[in-house]
């Protein structure tokens, strides 16, 4: 659909269909959308945690330790402080309610993964005992060949030795939407993250594949954001603005680091090349944003190409970099909703179809049922190369994989984030309802949805359906690709503002935001800080039509509102 801006002369629209936060950022508490897993945790068969196992809710440390160590469980942790160490087994998801804190004891870790496989940890705070240079343990440890680990939306601070280290041939780890910091409880060794703990640990070669994205190294962190030996590490779309930082990323012996589209503000040094222990494989700086970085350091070598696809925010201008910065500041840390709330997450799933990395909390019907935004597809049909005459006895299945969501938004002339369905019990698959330029292709037993939207594709929502062929009972999966105009202006300005008395009001009627009393340009951002649209000139009252239900940030001058459209 087109984004509409029109003068409104009617009465103020009803507030019944929305919630508007009236304090300026960062005064309000936010609830983050449930962004899907990305990065190395999606590899090696994927990471599903406790999916398929029973759920349990714990409210005491004894039960938490018992269930976590046993594994094979989805564990919800009630608000409160739980003293570690909590040892984590395999095939387990640990998901905290708001206010759930795992505390580090005087000696030992708050939580430790040692040889653990297939683990998801989300929405928890990890409170360290304070960083001191006396060689104790890290607040959160991933150790001893742990594999397929997703650590998401956690807040780790004041770790005794480090905040979170990944060592001893651990592998296929993603850290996302996490905040690392130190407070006045720490008096030294404020070195946050180590990946590879020894120059002599050659057994780490071929392991330590780690992705860190949308993570914030905040005040108090001095070094190791992260420091890497031997590993392949993708550091992408992160925020580095610790006033205490001496360096941010350090590459050491045989490190292969891809440092891509990050935001470095007011730090001494974005990258440090440490060659005293041996040669660095690569530490490539790719399209980062640096502001007031005192010591410039070019990268070295050409880093690895990730085996996965991941949507990254452009930070090529200050406006775009600040938009990402503000989004990370809002959502990094333990900001996910409690289990069972309106924005219920799927903590055990590695292929959530509820949201994509480029769209916000889209309900399953919010686009499909909007009569003003459903585009007509070209009725193209992609047919598998398998024989269409063959019939397989039984019921077919389609299982979604890939980092791309089945519900995503893309501009005219741009590529979608690829995803695919594994076909079982059938001879192939077809797809209908895709926009021009997007196709379905059968590759072995997988049916891929990929391509570039045609420049002249009609703007709107395309509701597609994938259907298996050749089974006694065929399966279907559906999704929505929303095409938006290519001429939308990019970039915004900083949301790093003080709390001030409100000077404009916002109301919602369906998908229409009505802005009153604004005297400056208005910026509408999605939950990742990406600009949806900008209204240059505002009168006493203006309307903005949003593309779908979800959470938005509306900024005018140095005020911002969180707006939820249901």
XYZ file of C-alpha atoms in Angstrom:
566
model
C 0.000 0.000 0.000
C 1.037 3.615 -0.401
C 1.863 5.614 2.688
C -0.694 8.377 2.971
C -0.242 11.790 4.525
C -3.344 13.947 4.639
C -4.592 16.973 6.522
C -7.287 15.985 8.962
C -9.982 18.417 10.034
C -12.239 15.997 11.899
C -12.416 15.225 15.601
C -9.540 13.536 17.413
C -9.486 9.819 16.573
C -10.358 7.286 19.234
C -7.670 5.795 21.490
C -9.524 2.516 21.882
C -7.441 0.600 19.331
C -4.004 1.594 20.508
C -1.552 2.282 23.297
C 0.674 5.374 23.233
C 3.555 5.969 25.608
C 3.657 9.624 26.542
C 7.142 9.894 28.059
C 10.135 10.650 25.890
C 12.805 8.048 25.234
C 14.321 6.508 27.284
C 11.846 7.174 30.102
C 9.400 4.379 29.273
C 9.880 0.672 29.777
C 9.737 -1.103 26.454
C 8.783 -4.579 25.378
C 10.831 -5.891 22.490
C 9.322 -7.660 19.504
C 10.252 -11.312 19.157
C 12.955 -11.171 16.505
C 13.826 -14.585 15.044
C 17.111 -16.399 15.429
C 19.887 -15.614 12.963
C 23.559 -16.374 12.548
C 25.631 -19.411 13.392
C 23.035 -20.863 15.790
C 20.897 -21.613 12.731
C 23.631 -23.864 11.318
C 24.686 -27.438 12.114
C 21.040 -28.551 12.078
C 19.733 -25.468 13.864
C 19.035 -24.662 17.497
C 15.629 -25.492 18.955
C 16.334 -25.721 22.684
C 13.564 -27.483 24.564
C 11.147 -27.590 21.644
C 9.189 -30.835 21.744
C 9.776 -31.334 25.465
C 7.492 -30.440 28.356
C 7.331 -26.979 29.944
C 7.832 -26.083 33.592
C 7.685 -22.791 35.501
C 10.103 -22.366 38.417
C 10.121 -19.885 41.292
C 13.008 -21.194 43.409
C 16.679 -21.836 42.793
C 16.531 -25.515 43.667
C 14.010 -26.294 40.915
C 15.828 -24.059 38.438
C 19.132 -25.840 39.007
C 17.537 -29.280 38.887
C 15.577 -28.782 35.661
C 18.354 -26.834 33.926
C 20.966 -29.489 34.599
C 18.684 -32.341 33.537
C 17.842 -30.639 30.224
C 15.145 -31.785 27.800
C 12.808 -29.053 28.997
C 11.399 -25.558 28.414
C 11.892 -23.671 31.680
C 10.139 -20.394 32.504
C 11.765 -18.481 35.357
C 9.532 -16.359 37.588
C 10.673 -12.913 38.813
C 13.244 -12.987 41.600
C 16.965 -13.434 42.186
C 18.414 -16.932 41.818
C 21.929 -17.533 43.112
C 24.170 -19.518 40.786
C 25.942 -21.461 39.659
C 23.207 -22.861 37.399
C 24.567 -25.690 35.255
C 22.736 -26.179 31.963
C 22.258 -29.516 30.209
C 21.200 -30.152 26.618
C 17.973 -29.625 24.661
C 16.787 -26.907 26.990
C 15.222 -23.455 26.752
C 15.475 -21.114 29.754
C 13.229 -18.059 29.405
C 12.776 -15.442 32.104
C 9.830 -13.382 33.190
C 10.536 -9.676 33.576
C 12.557 -9.313 36.793
C 14.227 -12.737 36.690
C 17.893 -12.380 37.733
C 20.591 -15.060 37.898
C 23.279 -13.906 40.343
C 26.931 -14.871 40.321
C 28.281 -16.196 43.629
C 31.548 -14.995 45.142
C 33.295 -17.884 43.419
C 32.048 -19.531 40.228
C 29.637 -18.578 37.462
C 26.044 -17.435 37.484
C 25.273 -19.882 34.667
C 27.508 -22.398 32.947
C 27.171 -24.418 29.757
C 29.803 -27.162 29.729
C 29.515 -29.589 26.848
C 25.872 -28.573 26.445
C 24.117 -29.065 23.129
C 21.083 -27.265 21.692
C 20.433 -24.543 24.287
C 18.362 -21.343 24.169
C 18.685 -18.691 26.905
C 16.431 -15.632 26.671
C 15.102 -12.676 28.641
C 17.268 -12.979 31.754
C 19.525 -10.659 33.705
C 22.869 -11.989 34.875
C 24.259 -10.043 37.816
C 27.963 -10.495 38.437
C 29.730 -10.168 41.743
C 31.899 -7.353 40.356
C 34.894 -7.437 38.046
C 38.187 -7.806 39.923
C 41.528 -8.980 38.648
C 41.727 -12.170 40.688
C 41.216 -14.885 38.036
C 37.799 -16.250 38.953
C 35.026 -17.362 36.573
C 32.857 -15.510 34.068
C 29.316 -14.525 34.852
C 27.968 -16.599 31.933
C 30.109 -19.355 30.412
C 29.834 -21.345 27.178
C 32.573 -23.927 27.514
C 33.941 -27.401 26.703
C 32.560 -28.058 23.212
C 29.078 -26.693 23.826
C 27.270 -26.513 20.498
C 24.242 -24.806 19.001
C 23.564 -22.109 21.559
C 21.326 -19.052 21.185
C 21.687 -16.348 23.852
C 19.134 -13.635 23.189
C 17.834 -10.559 25.014
C 19.945 -10.969 28.128
C 21.604 -8.317 30.285
C 24.999 -9.326 31.683
C 26.949 -7.025 33.975
C 29.748 -7.010 36.533
C 31.093 -10.469 35.707
C 33.890 -11.473 38.088
C 36.360 -12.441 35.346
C 34.378 -11.696 32.181
C 30.725 -11.134 31.384
C 30.317 -13.948 28.828
C 33.122 -16.076 27.400
C 32.949 -18.756 24.691
C 35.854 -21.177 24.897
C 37.288 -24.671 24.441
C 35.988 -25.586 20.968
C 32.419 -24.466 21.598
C 30.618 -23.863 18.338
C 27.585 -22.519 16.439
C 26.705 -19.776 18.888
C 24.588 -16.657 18.350
C 24.426 -13.753 20.811
C 21.705 -11.262 19.926
C 19.983 -8.210 21.425
C 22.185 -8.435 24.524
C 23.597 -5.718 26.773
C 27.021 -5.909 28.428
C 28.127 -3.370 31.041
C 29.920 -2.783 34.334
C 28.852 -0.685 37.314
C 30.625 0.770 40.324
C 30.682 -2.762 41.791
C 33.584 -3.462 39.421
C 37.058 -2.134 40.146
C 39.214 -3.725 37.443
C 39.391 -6.339 34.686
C 36.305 -4.942 32.980
C 36.974 -7.150 29.962
C 33.618 -8.332 28.688
C 33.871 -11.157 26.148
C 36.546 -13.670 25.246
C 36.203 -16.085 22.326
C 39.102 -18.513 22.584
C 41.006 -18.387 25.857
C 44.581 -19.357 24.966
C 47.095 -18.836 22.190
C 48.160 -22.466 22.594
C 44.648 -23.937 22.334
C 45.049 -25.139 18.737
C 42.168 -27.576 19.313
C 39.931 -24.511 18.841
C 40.783 -24.470 15.137
C 37.678 -25.150 13.067
C 35.410 -24.280 15.986
C 34.317 -21.087 17.746
C 31.885 -20.110 14.983
C 30.030 -17.234 16.614
C 27.612 -14.487 15.517
C 27.067 -11.389 17.657
C 24.412 -8.981 16.423
C 22.261 -6.135 17.785
C 24.262 -6.172 21.001
C 25.273 -3.176 23.112
C 28.594 -2.768 24.906
C 27.589 0.009 27.281
C 29.338 2.029 29.968
C 31.985 0.380 32.096
C 33.279 -2.013 29.436
C 36.992 -1.401 28.843
C 38.088 -4.195 26.495
C 37.121 -7.454 24.743
C 33.993 -6.668 22.729
C 34.991 -9.389 21.897
C 38.637 -10.546 21.845
C 38.994 -13.474 19.443
C 41.516 -16.287 19.015
C 41.117 -18.990 16.329
C 37.384 -18.461 15.817
C 35.251 -17.278 12.906
C 33.215 -14.459 14.408
C 30.603 -12.290 12.687
C 30.213 -8.986 14.563
C 27.305 -7.230 12.873
C 24.865 -4.372 13.574
C 26.115 -3.814 17.115
C 26.543 -0.672 19.217
C 29.833 0.290 20.880
C 29.626 3.485 22.952
C 31.273 2.724 26.290
C 32.979 5.877 27.524
C 35.519 3.603 29.250
C 36.581 1.632 26.179
C 40.281 1.388 25.366
C 39.538 -0.842 22.371
C 36.410 -2.643 21.167
C 37.129 -5.673 18.958
C 40.529 -7.334 19.270
C 41.811 -9.824 16.711
C 44.489 -12.204 17.955
C 46.082 -15.439 16.744
C 44.269 -17.015 13.757
C 41.138 -14.936 14.371
C 38.837 -14.550 11.359
C 36.471 -11.673 12.159
C 33.873 -10.028 9.929
C 33.100 -6.634 11.522
C 30.103 -5.415 9.565
C 27.738 -2.438 9.741
C 28.370 -1.644 13.400
C 28.118 1.707 15.161
C 31.178 2.961 17.088
C 30.652 6.232 18.965
C 33.124 7.983 21.276
C 35.486 5.038 21.801
C 39.274 5.050 21.755
C 39.678 2.362 19.115
C 37.146 0.301 17.154
C 39.609 -2.474 16.235
C 42.876 -3.643 17.742
C 45.208 -5.996 15.879
C 47.172 -8.087 18.368
C 49.913 -9.990 16.562
C 52.280 -10.776 19.433
C 50.887 -14.320 19.780
C 50.770 -15.137 16.068
C 49.323 -14.101 12.726
C 45.726 -12.959 12.368
C 43.713 -14.677 9.643
C 41.523 -11.644 8.941
C 39.810 -8.757 10.691
C 37.820 -7.051 7.984
C 36.000 -3.771 8.618
C 32.922 -3.609 6.366
C 30.658 -0.557 6.086
C 30.842 0.451 9.747
C 29.953 3.862 11.178
C 32.610 5.555 13.336
C 32.100 8.835 15.163
C 34.660 10.439 17.482
C 36.824 7.321 17.384
C 40.171 8.598 18.576
C 42.546 6.016 17.076
C 41.728 4.784 13.607
C 42.664 1.221 12.715
C 42.145 -0.292 9.278
C 41.264 -3.949 9.065
C 43.448 -6.698 7.688
C 42.729 -9.480 5.208
C 39.432 -10.686 3.797
C 37.125 -12.303 6.334
C 35.006 -15.392 5.783
C 31.643 -15.266 4.035
C 28.879 -16.382 6.440
C 27.097 -19.620 5.473
C 23.756 -18.036 6.395
C 21.785 -15.006 5.234
C 20.941 -12.220 7.672
C 19.238 -8.880 7.104
C 21.478 -6.019 8.277
C 20.663 -2.346 8.754
C 22.595 0.156 6.670
C 24.641 2.576 8.830
C 26.267 4.580 6.042
C 25.034 7.954 7.350
C 24.754 9.454 10.810
C 20.985 9.390 10.582
C 20.894 5.685 9.772
C 23.541 4.858 12.375
C 21.651 6.771 15.060
C 18.446 4.964 14.152
C 20.151 1.602 14.724
C 21.774 2.928 17.897
C 18.450 4.012 19.328
C 16.778 0.721 18.463
C 19.528 -1.282 20.187
C 19.341 0.947 23.262
C 15.604 0.338 23.437
C 15.521 -3.408 22.949
C 18.879 -4.884 23.990
C 18.723 -6.692 27.317
C 15.908 -8.538 29.071
C 13.073 -6.671 27.320
C 10.977 -9.517 25.925
C 7.385 -9.994 27.175
C 6.470 -12.468 29.876
C 5.234 -15.861 28.639
C 1.563 -15.661 27.710
C 1.458 -11.900 27.147
C 0.112 -10.242 24.006
C 3.418 -10.524 22.179
C 3.957 -14.121 23.223
C 7.286 -15.419 21.993
C 8.128 -18.848 20.706
C 11.288 -19.446 22.694
C 11.918 -22.958 21.389
C 11.657 -22.214 17.683
C 14.546 -21.487 15.354
C 12.316 -20.500 12.441
C 9.649 -18.256 13.909
C 7.141 -17.166 11.304
C 5.604 -14.575 13.600
C 8.155 -11.906 12.806
C 11.085 -11.298 10.509
C 14.278 -9.418 11.134
C 12.929 -6.588 9.013
C 9.345 -6.399 10.285
C 7.662 -5.988 13.621
C 5.278 -8.311 15.464
C 2.949 -8.883 12.538
C -0.218 -10.746 13.438
C -1.210 -13.636 11.223
C -4.138 -11.715 9.812
C -3.114 -8.098 10.049
C -1.892 -7.858 6.479
C -3.980 -10.474 4.766
C -7.260 -8.955 5.929
C -6.453 -5.362 5.128
C -8.500 -4.784 2.003
C -6.621 -1.615 1.177
C -3.210 -3.267 1.140
C -3.644 -6.617 -0.592
C -1.929 -6.555 -3.943
C -2.828 -8.697 -6.901
C -0.153 -11.265 -7.591
C 1.018 -12.173 -11.046
C -0.420 -15.656 -10.471
C 2.958 -17.125 -11.266
C 3.432 -20.732 -10.320
C 6.731 -22.452 -9.654
C 6.595 -26.203 -10.140
C 9.182 -28.637 -8.912
C 11.225 -30.629 -11.345
C 9.969 -33.846 -9.797
C 7.594 -35.963 -11.777
C 4.069 -34.673 -11.375
C 2.581 -38.001 -12.354
C 4.017 -39.917 -9.419
C 1.850 -40.255 -6.312
C 3.324 -40.899 -2.886
C 1.114 -42.744 -0.448
C 0.567 -40.892 2.836
C 0.440 -37.354 4.216
C 2.945 -34.755 3.053
C 4.632 -32.178 5.295
C 6.284 -28.796 4.769
C 8.799 -27.574 7.348
C 10.104 -24.013 7.125
C 13.812 -23.233 7.445
C 16.144 -20.337 6.757
C 16.583 -16.939 8.382
C 14.055 -15.243 6.107
C 10.539 -14.990 7.478
C 7.403 -16.169 5.690
C 6.080 -12.712 6.531
C 8.442 -9.983 5.405
C 8.504 -6.542 3.828
C 10.616 -5.567 0.836
C 10.963 -2.546 -1.439
C 10.379 -2.597 -5.166
C 13.612 -3.616 -6.869
C 15.110 -5.268 -3.761
C 15.650 -8.926 -2.856
C 13.705 -10.751 -0.201
C 15.505 -12.653 2.534
C 15.557 -16.215 1.225
C 13.796 -19.037 3.071
C 12.764 -22.571 2.180
C 10.467 -25.445 3.060
C 11.656 -29.031 3.362
C 9.234 -31.285 1.487
C 8.567 -34.740 2.920
C 6.109 -37.393 1.780
C 5.577 -35.723 -1.614
C 7.184 -35.441 -5.033
C 7.526 -31.652 -5.140
C 5.775 -28.361 -4.471
C 4.173 -25.360 -6.168
C 3.616 -21.779 -5.083
C 1.031 -19.174 -6.027
C 0.547 -15.547 -5.043
C 4.118 -14.237 -5.160
C 4.962 -10.733 -6.393
C 6.648 -10.370 -9.778
C 10.304 -11.331 -9.536
C 9.948 -13.715 -6.581
C 9.949 -17.405 -7.466
C 9.776 -20.835 -5.924
C 12.498 -23.321 -6.861
C 12.868 -26.968 -5.920
C 16.428 -27.915 -4.885
C 16.590 -31.540 -3.887
C 13.982 -31.982 -1.163
C 13.864 -28.252 -0.337
C 11.555 -25.672 -1.930
C 13.189 -22.217 -1.901
C 11.402 -18.845 -2.039
C 13.812 -16.194 -3.326
C 14.363 -13.447 -5.858
C 14.211 -9.702 -6.425
C 10.899 -7.859 -6.507
C 10.254 -6.264 -9.908
C 10.656 -2.494 -10.050
C 7.095 -2.182 -11.342
C 5.531 -4.670 -8.927
C 2.305 -3.398 -7.416
C 2.714 -2.067 -3.893
C 0.820 -4.068 -1.272
C 0.592 -7.417 0.491
C 1.000 -10.627 -1.508
C -0.481 -13.624 0.270
C 1.280 -16.687 -1.121
C 0.610 -20.392 -0.644
C 3.072 -23.269 -1.023
C 1.441 -26.637 -1.724
C 3.073 -30.034 -1.997
C 2.369 -32.219 -5.014
C 2.104 -35.936 -5.537
C 0.955 -37.046 -2.065
C -2.270 -38.741 -1.084
C -2.818 -35.827 1.318
C -0.889 -32.727 0.329
C 0.307 -30.027 2.745
C 0.140 -26.243 2.444
C 1.986 -23.325 4.049
C 1.198 -19.670 3.555
C 2.801 -16.313 4.191
C 2.792 -12.683 3.143
C 5.385 -10.628 1.265
C 4.551 -6.936 1.541
C 5.967 -4.752 -1.227
C 6.559 -1.072 -0.438
C 7.540 1.764 -2.754
C 11.222 2.139 -3.632
C 11.195 5.932 -3.221
C 10.767 5.982 0.545
C 13.302 8.350 2.109
C 15.944 6.695 4.245
C 17.480 7.908 7.477
C 16.367 9.749 10.553
C 17.948 11.709 13.336
C 18.961 10.856 16.865
C 16.522 9.676 19.506
C 19.116 10.242 22.207
C 17.070 12.890 23.987
C 16.212 14.181 27.409
C 12.813 13.760 28.999
C 10.722 16.823 28.242
C 7.104 17.808 28.624
C 5.022 16.480 25.703
C 4.445 18.936 22.858
C 2.464 16.718 20.509
C -0.261 14.114 20.830
C -0.861 10.877 18.952
C -4.073 8.929 18.498
C -4.874 5.815 16.486
C -7.935 4.789 14.519
C -7.339 1.437 12.864
C -4.095 1.850 10.892
C -4.169 5.656 10.876
C -1.991 7.629 13.299
C -3.206 11.160 13.898
C -0.504 13.585 15.060
C -1.558 16.849 16.702
C 0.473 19.828 17.808
C 3.737 18.908 16.052
C 5.744 21.773 14.627
C 8.696 19.798 13.201
C 9.193 16.877 10.839
C 7.815 13.555 12.087
C 9.699 10.277 11.710
C 7.976 6.893 11.963
C 10.387 4.023 12.760
C 9.907 0.298 13.077
C 11.071 -1.638 16.112
C 14.607 -2.047 14.734
C 14.996 1.673 14.199
C 14.433 1.566 10.450
C 12.660 4.539 8.956
C 9.208 3.735 7.594
C 8.353 7.248 6.540
C 8.979 10.906 7.209
C 6.545 13.830 7.077
C 8.486 16.998 6.352
C 5.835 19.590 7.054
C 3.222 19.199 9.758
C 0.279 21.459 10.437
C -1.960 21.403 13.448
C -3.129 17.903 12.585
C -1.814 15.221 10.218
C -2.458 11.577 9.517
C -0.035 8.746 8.778
C -1.298 5.366 7.581
C 0.901 2.506 8.825
C 1.384 -0.733 6.855
C 0.351 -3.230 9.525
C -0.282 -3.901 13.176
C 2.745 -3.793 15.448
C 4.979 -1.534 17.513
C 6.332 1.756 16.162
C 8.352 4.733 17.342
C 7.118 8.176 16.345
C 9.613 10.991 16.759
C 9.060 14.719 16.444
C 11.990 16.969 17.354
C 13.522 15.570 20.528
C 10.392 13.800 21.687
C 9.384 10.228 20.890
C 6.364 8.044 21.499
C 6.030 4.285 21.467
C 2.857 3.491 19.524
C 1.212 0.063 19.422
C -1.267 -0.561 16.620
C -3.443 -3.608 17.184
